[in-house]
XYZ file of C-alpha atoms in Angstrom:
579
model
C -10.250 -2.063 -24.350
C -7.848 -0.198 -26.613
C -4.378 -1.663 -26.807
C -1.050 -0.140 -27.702
C 1.348 -1.077 -30.430
C 4.255 -2.622 -28.502
C 4.484 -6.387 -28.098
C 5.973 -7.396 -24.776
C 7.099 -10.592 -23.095
C 8.639 -11.238 -19.722
C 9.967 -14.074 -17.672
C 9.483 -14.565 -13.970
C 12.163 -15.857 -11.630
C 12.349 -15.638 -7.822
C 9.156 -13.608 -8.006
C 10.578 -10.829 -10.208
C 9.394 -10.076 -13.738
C 12.149 -9.408 -16.285
C 10.582 -7.575 -19.215
C 11.710 -7.275 -22.827
C 10.171 -6.158 -26.089
C 9.949 -8.207 -29.259
C 12.749 -6.347 -31.031
C 15.272 -7.249 -28.334
C 17.242 -10.420 -27.687
C 16.006 -11.858 -24.413
C 17.536 -15.337 -24.101
C 14.137 -16.825 -25.047
C 13.609 -15.230 -28.463
C 16.310 -13.969 -30.786
C 14.266 -13.375 -33.940
C 12.297 -10.333 -34.977
C 8.515 -10.744 -34.963
C 5.925 -8.263 -36.110
C 2.639 -9.329 -34.500
C 1.326 -10.355 -31.115
C 0.333 -13.849 -32.232
C 3.719 -14.355 -33.894
C 5.587 -13.479 -30.708
C 3.415 -15.817 -28.640
C 3.857 -18.705 -31.062
C 7.631 -18.184 -31.245
C 7.826 -18.292 -27.446
C 5.655 -21.412 -27.212
C 7.446 -23.302 -29.995
C 10.821 -22.662 -28.365
C 9.828 -24.862 -25.398
C 10.633 -28.582 -25.981
C 7.718 -30.999 -25.636
C 9.656 -34.184 -24.791
C 10.257 -34.815 -21.055
C 14.044 -34.904 -21.360
C 14.179 -31.908 -23.676
C 11.892 -29.873 -21.430
C 13.873 -30.755 -18.294
C 17.169 -29.694 -19.881
C 15.588 -26.516 -21.273
C 14.111 -25.562 -17.879
C 17.410 -26.204 -16.073
C 19.287 -24.055 -18.582
C 16.825 -21.165 -18.315
C 16.805 -21.257 -14.528
C 20.609 -21.355 -14.461
C 20.744 -18.269 -16.662
C 18.108 -16.538 -14.542
C 19.905 -17.388 -11.301
C 23.118 -15.864 -12.621
C 21.329 -12.656 -13.487
C 19.502 -12.666 -10.156
C 22.829 -12.795 -8.286
C 24.108 -9.844 -10.294
C 20.880 -8.002 -9.576
C 21.223 -8.504 -5.810
C 24.685 -6.971 -5.936
C 23.384 -4.150 -8.085
C 20.634 -3.346 -5.536
C 23.109 -3.044 -2.638
C 24.321 0.560 -2.341
C 27.014 2.268 -0.304
C 26.019 5.474 1.429
C 29.012 7.262 -0.068
C 28.152 6.336 -3.665
C 28.458 9.556 -5.640
C 26.146 8.488 -8.457
C 24.062 5.629 -9.765
C 25.805 2.698 -11.278
C 25.012 1.758 -14.828
C 21.842 -0.222 -15.460
C 21.718 -3.893 -16.354
C 20.593 -3.307 -19.949
C 23.523 -5.273 -21.252
C 22.613 -8.342 -19.210
C 19.712 -9.504 -21.381
C 16.678 -7.575 -20.179
C 15.267 -4.118 -20.728
C 13.938 -2.571 -17.499
C 10.486 -0.999 -17.697
C 10.418 0.364 -14.133
C 14.161 0.678 -13.511
C 14.709 -2.797 -12.073
C 12.714 -6.023 -12.438
C 9.712 -5.770 -10.143
C 7.409 -8.284 -8.447
C 4.356 -7.769 -10.665
C 3.712 -7.781 -14.430
C 4.108 -4.754 -16.672
C 0.369 -4.221 -17.120
C 0.629 -0.508 -16.393
C 2.411 0.231 -19.676
C -0.493 1.163 -21.951
C 1.760 0.982 -25.017
C 1.837 -2.790 -24.664
C -0.455 -4.523 -27.117
C -0.053 -8.062 -25.794
C 1.912 -9.474 -22.888
C 3.346 -12.995 -22.570
C 4.930 -14.364 -19.411
C 7.203 -17.389 -19.052
C 7.031 -18.190 -15.343
C 10.108 -20.190 -14.359
C 8.981 -20.345 -10.715
C 5.634 -22.040 -11.366
C 6.363 -23.497 -14.847
C 3.494 -21.592 -16.443
C 2.989 -19.777 -19.764
C 0.602 -16.824 -19.315
C -1.123 -14.625 -21.892
C -2.284 -11.190 -20.710
C -2.193 -11.971 -16.987
C -5.127 -14.394 -16.913
C -4.805 -17.225 -19.463
C -2.447 -19.834 -17.979
C -0.973 -22.998 -19.560
C 1.387 -25.579 -18.113
C 4.764 -24.684 -19.566
C 5.377 -28.193 -20.953
C 1.802 -28.711 -22.211
C 1.014 -25.618 -24.273
C -1.462 -26.645 -27.034
C -0.312 -25.987 -30.582
C -3.495 -23.974 -31.165
C -3.368 -22.158 -27.806
C -4.364 -18.838 -29.393
C -7.750 -20.318 -30.293
C -8.436 -21.492 -26.754
C -8.233 -18.165 -24.920
C -10.953 -15.549 -24.671
C -11.753 -12.303 -22.822
C -14.700 -11.815 -20.500
C -16.848 -8.676 -20.636
C -14.215 -6.796 -18.627
C -11.414 -7.836 -21.004
C -9.869 -10.268 -18.540
C -8.445 -13.216 -20.482
C -8.903 -16.873 -19.561
C -8.503 -20.360 -21.061
C -11.780 -21.997 -22.084
C -11.565 -25.368 -20.277
C -13.425 -27.428 -22.906
C -11.012 -26.343 -25.668
C -7.751 -27.705 -24.229
C -6.414 -31.186 -23.391
C -6.567 -32.378 -19.808
C -3.660 -31.117 -17.733
C -2.872 -28.157 -19.986
C -4.555 -25.476 -17.858
C -2.551 -23.978 -15.015
C -2.835 -21.270 -12.379
C -0.371 -19.107 -10.481
C -1.719 -19.706 -6.970
C 0.632 -20.540 -4.110
C 0.051 -23.869 -2.399
C 2.025 -22.717 0.653
C -0.979 -22.570 2.993
C 0.732 -24.243 5.900
C -1.726 -23.422 8.707
C -3.391 -26.473 10.205
C -7.136 -26.225 10.656
C -8.267 -25.788 14.249
C -11.642 -24.892 15.706
C -11.437 -22.114 18.304
C -14.356 -20.763 20.307
C -14.349 -16.996 19.777
C -16.775 -14.142 20.235
C -17.434 -12.026 17.146
C -17.604 -8.289 17.886
C -18.576 -5.371 15.681
C -15.655 -3.105 14.832
C -16.030 0.670 14.956
C -14.656 3.248 12.517
C -12.924 6.597 13.200
C -14.236 6.774 16.785
C -10.644 7.131 18.030
C -10.204 10.478 16.268
C -11.881 13.482 17.926
C -12.970 16.339 15.651
C -9.792 18.386 15.975
C -7.644 15.388 14.886
C -9.694 13.689 12.185
C -8.087 15.608 9.301
C -5.056 13.329 9.640
C -7.237 10.262 9.263
C -9.061 11.641 6.220
C -5.783 12.487 4.465
C -4.533 8.934 5.063
C -7.878 7.502 3.934
C -7.500 9.417 0.680
C -3.973 8.061 0.225
C -5.235 4.533 0.794
C -7.974 5.096 -1.779
C -5.338 6.176 -4.321
C -3.161 3.210 -3.342
C -6.150 0.908 -3.936
C -6.713 2.426 -7.379
C -3.135 1.662 -8.370
C -2.745 -1.777 -6.823
C -6.080 -3.584 -7.062
C -5.373 -4.852 -10.584
C -1.752 -5.645 -9.709
C -2.891 -7.728 -6.743
C -5.408 -9.586 -8.903
C -2.498 -10.880 -11.003
C 0.028 -11.859 -8.309
C -1.302 -11.733 -4.731
C -2.350 -15.384 -4.576
C 1.100 -16.469 -5.779
C 2.779 -14.922 -2.721
C 3.372 -16.465 0.699
C 3.376 -14.233 3.812
C 7.155 -14.358 4.122
C 7.705 -13.236 0.523
C 9.291 -9.797 0.182
C 6.466 -8.072 -1.780
C 3.806 -9.508 0.567
C 5.653 -8.089 3.579
C 6.265 -4.705 1.944
C 2.684 -4.100 0.777
C 1.284 -5.276 4.119
C 3.598 -2.865 5.919
C 2.532 -0.064 3.573
C -1.122 -0.620 4.500
C -0.279 -0.481 8.208
C 1.751 2.720 7.768
C -1.039 4.416 5.816
C -3.441 3.557 8.643
C -1.163 4.796 11.455
C -0.794 8.452 12.386
C 3.001 8.706 12.591
C 4.296 6.540 9.735
C 3.858 8.614 6.573
C 5.313 11.813 5.145
C 5.455 13.863 1.953
C 8.389 15.351 0.075
C 8.436 17.654 -2.972
C 9.533 15.983 -6.184
C 12.457 18.364 -6.612
C 13.950 17.117 -3.355
C 14.090 13.511 -4.555
C 17.203 12.662 -6.545
C 16.605 9.507 -8.608
C 18.602 9.946 -11.790
C 17.656 6.650 -13.427
C 14.935 5.392 -11.093
C 16.915 2.230 -10.432
C 15.189 1.087 -7.292
C 16.176 3.878 -4.882
C 16.652 7.603 -4.451
C 18.348 10.196 -2.279
C 16.395 12.750 -0.295
C 17.725 16.306 -0.356
C 17.243 19.242 1.981
C 16.165 22.677 0.771
C 19.770 23.517 -0.056
C 20.118 20.413 -2.237
C 22.296 18.492 0.221
C 21.939 14.725 0.619
C 20.087 13.741 3.798
C 18.867 10.167 3.484
C 18.704 7.026 1.335
C 15.212 5.758 0.435
C 14.012 2.779 -1.562
C 11.066 2.415 -3.921
C 8.265 0.059 -2.954
C 9.362 -3.586 -3.227
C 12.392 -2.773 -5.405
C 14.779 -4.445 -2.966
C 17.366 -1.655 -3.166
C 19.091 -1.023 0.158
C 22.223 0.315 1.800
C 24.950 -2.215 2.541
C 24.415 -3.700 5.979
C 20.684 -2.881 6.101
C 17.751 -5.179 5.382
C 16.006 -4.479 2.037
C 12.680 -2.663 2.237
C 10.951 -1.023 5.185
C 9.115 -3.994 6.667
C 10.359 -6.392 9.364
C 11.820 -9.637 7.999
C 9.394 -11.821 9.959
C 5.723 -12.451 9.191
C 4.939 -11.858 12.899
C 5.932 -8.547 14.504
C 4.791 -5.698 16.737
C 3.493 -2.565 15.054
C 2.709 0.197 17.555
C 0.741 -1.598 20.221
C -0.592 -4.381 17.979
C 0.859 -7.794 17.166
C 0.723 -8.328 13.386
C 0.327 -11.757 11.774
C 0.672 -11.991 7.992
C -1.610 -14.740 6.696
C -2.136 -15.802 3.070
C -5.741 -16.108 1.843
C -7.193 -15.220 5.239
C -10.794 -15.678 4.137
C -10.072 -19.386 3.498
C -8.289 -20.117 6.766
C -9.456 -17.597 9.337
C -10.168 -20.311 11.942
C -6.632 -21.609 11.589
C -5.353 -18.025 11.841
C -7.221 -17.514 15.136
C -5.716 -20.738 16.487
C -2.223 -19.618 15.448
C -2.604 -16.241 17.176
C -3.981 -17.883 20.332
C -1.172 -20.446 20.523
C 1.503 -17.804 19.865
C 0.154 -15.552 22.625
C -0.181 -18.418 25.109
C 3.417 -19.400 24.465
C 4.994 -15.922 24.436
C 2.643 -13.593 26.352
C 0.593 -15.793 28.716
C -0.150 -13.005 31.224
C -0.902 -10.197 28.737
C -3.976 -9.062 26.871
C -2.831 -8.950 23.248
C -4.438 -6.984 20.422
C -3.587 -8.579 17.078
C -4.057 -7.862 13.375
C -4.289 -10.775 10.933
C -3.536 -9.325 7.513
C -3.603 -10.960 4.079
C -3.495 -7.644 2.132
C -6.874 -8.408 0.563
C -8.530 -8.946 3.967
C -7.913 -8.381 7.640
C -9.265 -9.627 10.961
C -8.770 -7.991 14.362
C -8.332 -10.279 17.368
C -8.085 -9.734 21.118
C -6.562 -12.497 23.261
C -7.100 -12.376 27.026
C -4.715 -14.041 29.552
C -7.207 -16.829 30.268
C -7.462 -17.735 26.582
C -10.727 -15.937 25.827
C -10.835 -14.742 22.216
C -12.734 -11.846 20.672
C -12.506 -11.079 16.980
C -14.102 -9.210 14.134
C -15.393 -10.781 10.975
C -12.943 -11.122 8.098
C -13.079 -7.627 6.558
C -12.154 -6.609 2.976
C -9.326 -4.157 2.271
C -9.230 -4.671 -1.506
C -12.222 -5.599 -3.651
C -10.884 -8.301 -6.000
C -13.789 -10.345 -7.381
C -11.638 -11.753 -10.196
C -8.199 -13.091 -9.250
C -6.472 -13.441 -12.625
C -3.904 -15.817 -11.136
C -6.632 -18.489 -10.818
C -7.761 -20.729 -13.665
C -11.140 -20.136 -15.269
C -13.038 -22.783 -13.279
C -11.978 -21.120 -10.012
C -12.820 -17.624 -11.269
C -16.181 -17.933 -13.042
C -19.533 -19.453 -12.160
C -20.043 -22.705 -14.149
C -23.044 -21.346 -16.065
C -20.933 -18.545 -17.510
C -18.257 -20.889 -18.858
C -20.898 -23.238 -20.288
C -22.683 -20.465 -22.179
C -19.704 -18.291 -23.116
C -19.703 -15.981 -25.036
C -23.440 -15.516 -24.377
C -24.385 -13.848 -21.114
C -26.636 -15.525 -18.603
C -30.223 -14.308 -18.920
C -30.300 -12.808 -15.423
C -26.926 -11.022 -15.677
C -26.874 -7.599 -17.276
C -23.907 -5.569 -18.448
C -24.425 -3.318 -15.415
C -23.799 -6.300 -13.125
C -20.795 -7.927 -14.782
C -19.219 -9.011 -11.501
C -21.901 -11.650 -10.927
C -20.067 -13.886 -13.373
C -17.308 -14.261 -10.765
C -17.437 -16.861 -8.010
C -15.979 -14.381 -5.522
C -18.671 -11.778 -6.185
C -20.039 -10.327 -2.937
C -23.001 -7.979 -3.096
C -23.335 -7.313 0.649
C -23.613 -3.539 1.166
C -21.386 -3.661 4.261
C -18.530 -5.066 2.215
C -16.763 -1.723 1.860
C -13.010 -1.432 1.831
C -12.829 2.175 3.017
C -14.863 1.205 6.073
C -12.303 -1.521 6.796
C -9.474 0.987 6.505
C -11.164 3.289 9.024
C -11.605 0.321 11.382
C -7.907 -0.551 11.079
C -6.845 3.076 11.674
C -9.071 3.319 14.745
C -7.785 0.011 16.110
C -4.112 0.939 15.699
C -4.623 4.338 17.301
C -6.513 2.941 20.300
C -4.114 0.101 21.066
C -1.104 2.388 20.701
C -2.568 4.870 23.197
C -2.863 2.040 25.690
C 0.948 1.754 25.661
C 1.801 5.402 26.448
C 1.224 7.579 29.564
C -2.050 9.478 29.794
C -0.685 12.565 31.574
C 1.035 15.513 29.919
C 3.919 16.117 32.337
C 5.127 18.793 34.731
C 4.933 21.794 32.372
C 1.875 23.772 31.254
C 0.280 22.802 27.936
C 1.458 25.987 26.203
C 5.084 25.007 26.861
C 4.586 21.668 25.092
C 2.712 23.438 22.290
C 5.735 25.693 21.772
C 8.062 22.666 21.739
C 6.002 20.916 19.062
C 5.791 24.119 17.002
C 9.576 24.288 16.582
C 10.169 20.525 16.244
C 10.992 18.984 12.874
C 9.176 15.934 11.472
C 11.412 13.288 13.047
C 11.291 14.988 16.448
C 7.502 15.201 16.291
C 7.310 11.488 15.629
C 9.289 10.906 18.823
C 7.071 13.329 20.767
C 3.946 11.490 19.584
C 5.196 8.408 21.449
C 5.778 10.223 24.756
C 2.234 10.673 26.089
C -1.396 10.824 25.035
C -1.816 14.600 25.521
C 1.419 15.339 23.667
C 0.248 13.056 20.884
C -3.011 15.035 20.776
C -1.100 18.281 20.244
C 0.917 16.742 17.392
C -2.189 15.320 15.723
C -4.041 18.647 15.894
C -1.231 20.311 13.950
C -0.199 17.262 11.933
C 3.240 17.740 10.421
C 3.499 16.092 7.000
C 6.955 17.462 6.138
C 9.424 19.746 7.887
C 7.787 23.125 8.486
C 4.354 22.236 7.051
C 1.314 21.072 9.035
C -2.272 20.111 8.306
C -5.069 21.467 10.489
C -8.769 20.806 10.816
C -10.776 23.662 9.298
C -12.933 23.982 12.429
C -13.707 21.470 15.188
C -17.298 21.076 13.985
C -16.352 20.571 10.343
C -13.743 17.888 10.851
C -15.893 15.058 9.493
C -16.296 16.877 6.197
C -13.456 15.440 4.090
C -11.273 15.930 2.213
C -10.884 19.695 2.791
C -7.735 20.437 4.804
C -5.961 23.541 6.029
C -2.284 23.537 5.080
C -0.024 25.911 7.043
C 3.619 26.879 6.678
C 4.949 27.327 10.207
C 7.752 29.740 9.373
C 5.402 32.326 7.870
C 2.047 31.399 9.345
C 0.543 31.391 5.842
C -2.293 28.907 5.385
C -4.623 27.806 2.604
C -7.516 25.412 2.245
C -6.667 22.441 0.045
C -7.827 18.985 -0.921
C -5.571 16.018 -1.566
C -5.611 14.338 -4.987
C -3.425 12.281 -7.273
C -1.299 14.587 -9.389
C -1.474 14.903 -13.160
C 0.680 16.783 -15.647
C -2.029 19.467 -15.802
C -1.763 20.279 -12.088
C 0.135 23.431 -11.184
C 2.150 23.904 -8.045
C 4.256 21.475 -6.058
C 3.945 17.738 -6.646
C 4.757 15.417 -3.750
C 5.929 11.857 -3.312
C 4.563 9.810 -0.414
C 7.026 8.149 1.975
C 6.171 5.440 4.508
C 8.172 4.108 7.430
C 10.159 5.793 10.188
C 13.550 4.034 10.290
C 16.473 6.097 8.978
C 17.675 4.943 5.516
C 14.916 2.273 5.361
C 11.961 4.414 4.369
C 10.026 3.634 1.181
C 8.686 5.882 -1.568
C 5.362 4.707 -2.993
C 6.597 4.916 -6.562
C 3.158 4.770 -8.210
C 1.612 7.406 -5.945
C 2.270 11.109 -6.514
C -0.056 13.757 -5.100
C -0.825 17.457 -4.981
C -2.536 19.579 -2.368
C -4.916 21.375 -4.693
C -6.012 24.864 -3.532
C -9.732 24.986 -2.911
C -11.548 27.201 -5.412
C -13.990 29.551 -3.738
C -17.560 28.270 -3.899
C -16.598 24.690 -4.786
C -16.432 23.373 -1.215
C -20.004 22.103 -0.894
C -20.001 20.317 -4.265
C -16.608 18.761 -3.523
C -17.720 17.499 -0.117
C -20.989 16.064 -1.397
C -19.189 14.303 -4.250
C -16.649 12.746 -1.894
C -19.129 11.649 0.759
C -21.397 10.073 -1.850
C -18.674 7.562 -2.631
C -18.037 6.526 0.987
C -19.839 4.135 3.293
C -18.198 5.132 6.562
C -20.051 5.741 9.802
C -19.475 9.438 10.549
C -20.110 10.257 14.198
C -21.599 13.532 15.312
C -19.231 16.253 16.398
C -20.203 15.744 20.055
C -19.539 11.988 19.988
C -16.677 10.830 22.180
């Protein structure tokens, strides 16, 4: 894997990563170093090895970090009448790489040649995301004890270090007690809730989730297991997944209508005339208006989303029985006479549960949303099969380079283990349970009257109309508004299960064009869009790493495009006449 030329280090406090480069004073290093190994050794040697010296050093560093964290919280609180961004915190001892310190490492900067992390939360020294040492037990020859696997993921070779030196960055806050609950396992269905004339909305959201996966799978491999369900980034990413799966919780806005002068955690949305309309935050930045809760997600790890009760659970695959027991007990205590549809979500996995008033439980299997065979936050013995560590660097005889993932303990070769299928199951579930909460009749007026109302409604009004009744929701989903004045349509009712071709129409002119949704690049012409999730005024979130274009479909390329897309999916596609 080619590396850049910049040496980078960062320290972690209260979950945030404060990044700096080797030329800059960072409160940990104040000397100039010229190589990756030199920077790492300077950082390691600066940590005292005696118990008293280490304790005093750690207290001093945490005190400094806490002072900066308090300043940061004030910095991230904005007034709605602020006329411009305040100055950045560059003078406070850190150099921002993404505007403000974020909740995951700076792996995305390809200029970085080597990255070192001093984790003040977990007392860990990490090299390149995956090689972890106890902060007070770093071996003098640590550089000779780390190695990359075939995928260039670094780890500490256990037999090369003293006992007690290896660490991990895995949260021990798994506080669910184990209970055995009798439950019936049911097979979940995908996209059955979306009839042909409405499925284009699902396919556009499925594409967004695919792009979100591409950006966040590696990030999650470095930090997900260090988070508890109540932690801010865990709540925000979980809420993002739910919004991407739900029909009325996402929108798009052209880049030129997003005012973010320095990218310091938030932005202002503008109308077509350039006037300020709304405050928005970037994903998990923590920026917010004074008096409002940071982020877009609820503050609790249990909340209602549409018609489903959401439970955020860490490492669901390890404690799914305890999760079922928690959902059952919660529903018995709070909703004893209701049938409750619940989502247990750990970001990496989900499980759907139905609780009946008498205590009967139906559930799905634990289903994968992100494919993470190698959690870099674990130590080597938890990540790799023993034979691999014993024979490293030689490969096992029965493992080829084409099957690298078999070296990981979490490797799962089951063909049904497909994350896009899970996303379609979640989208179907949320749509079905929401429709159970709204009336099934249109109302007193003819359908064409309601069609006219939806035609002239803006995006926020349409979101309200989608909650009024099932038939009105159908009308809104057929002409799915993605921004004011612009809707997506199915190409024809019989072609709706042929993604990702969409018909994009401007309502004011009636002009339409066939497009497909893709992540934008600098080579793409036309309008580039940011993706926004959430529906609460001034608490919406921009997915900062996700920017898209609706690429016009070139004549004659439709069949090849469709075949290429479908070849990469493992989703049950019903026939057009399926209900």
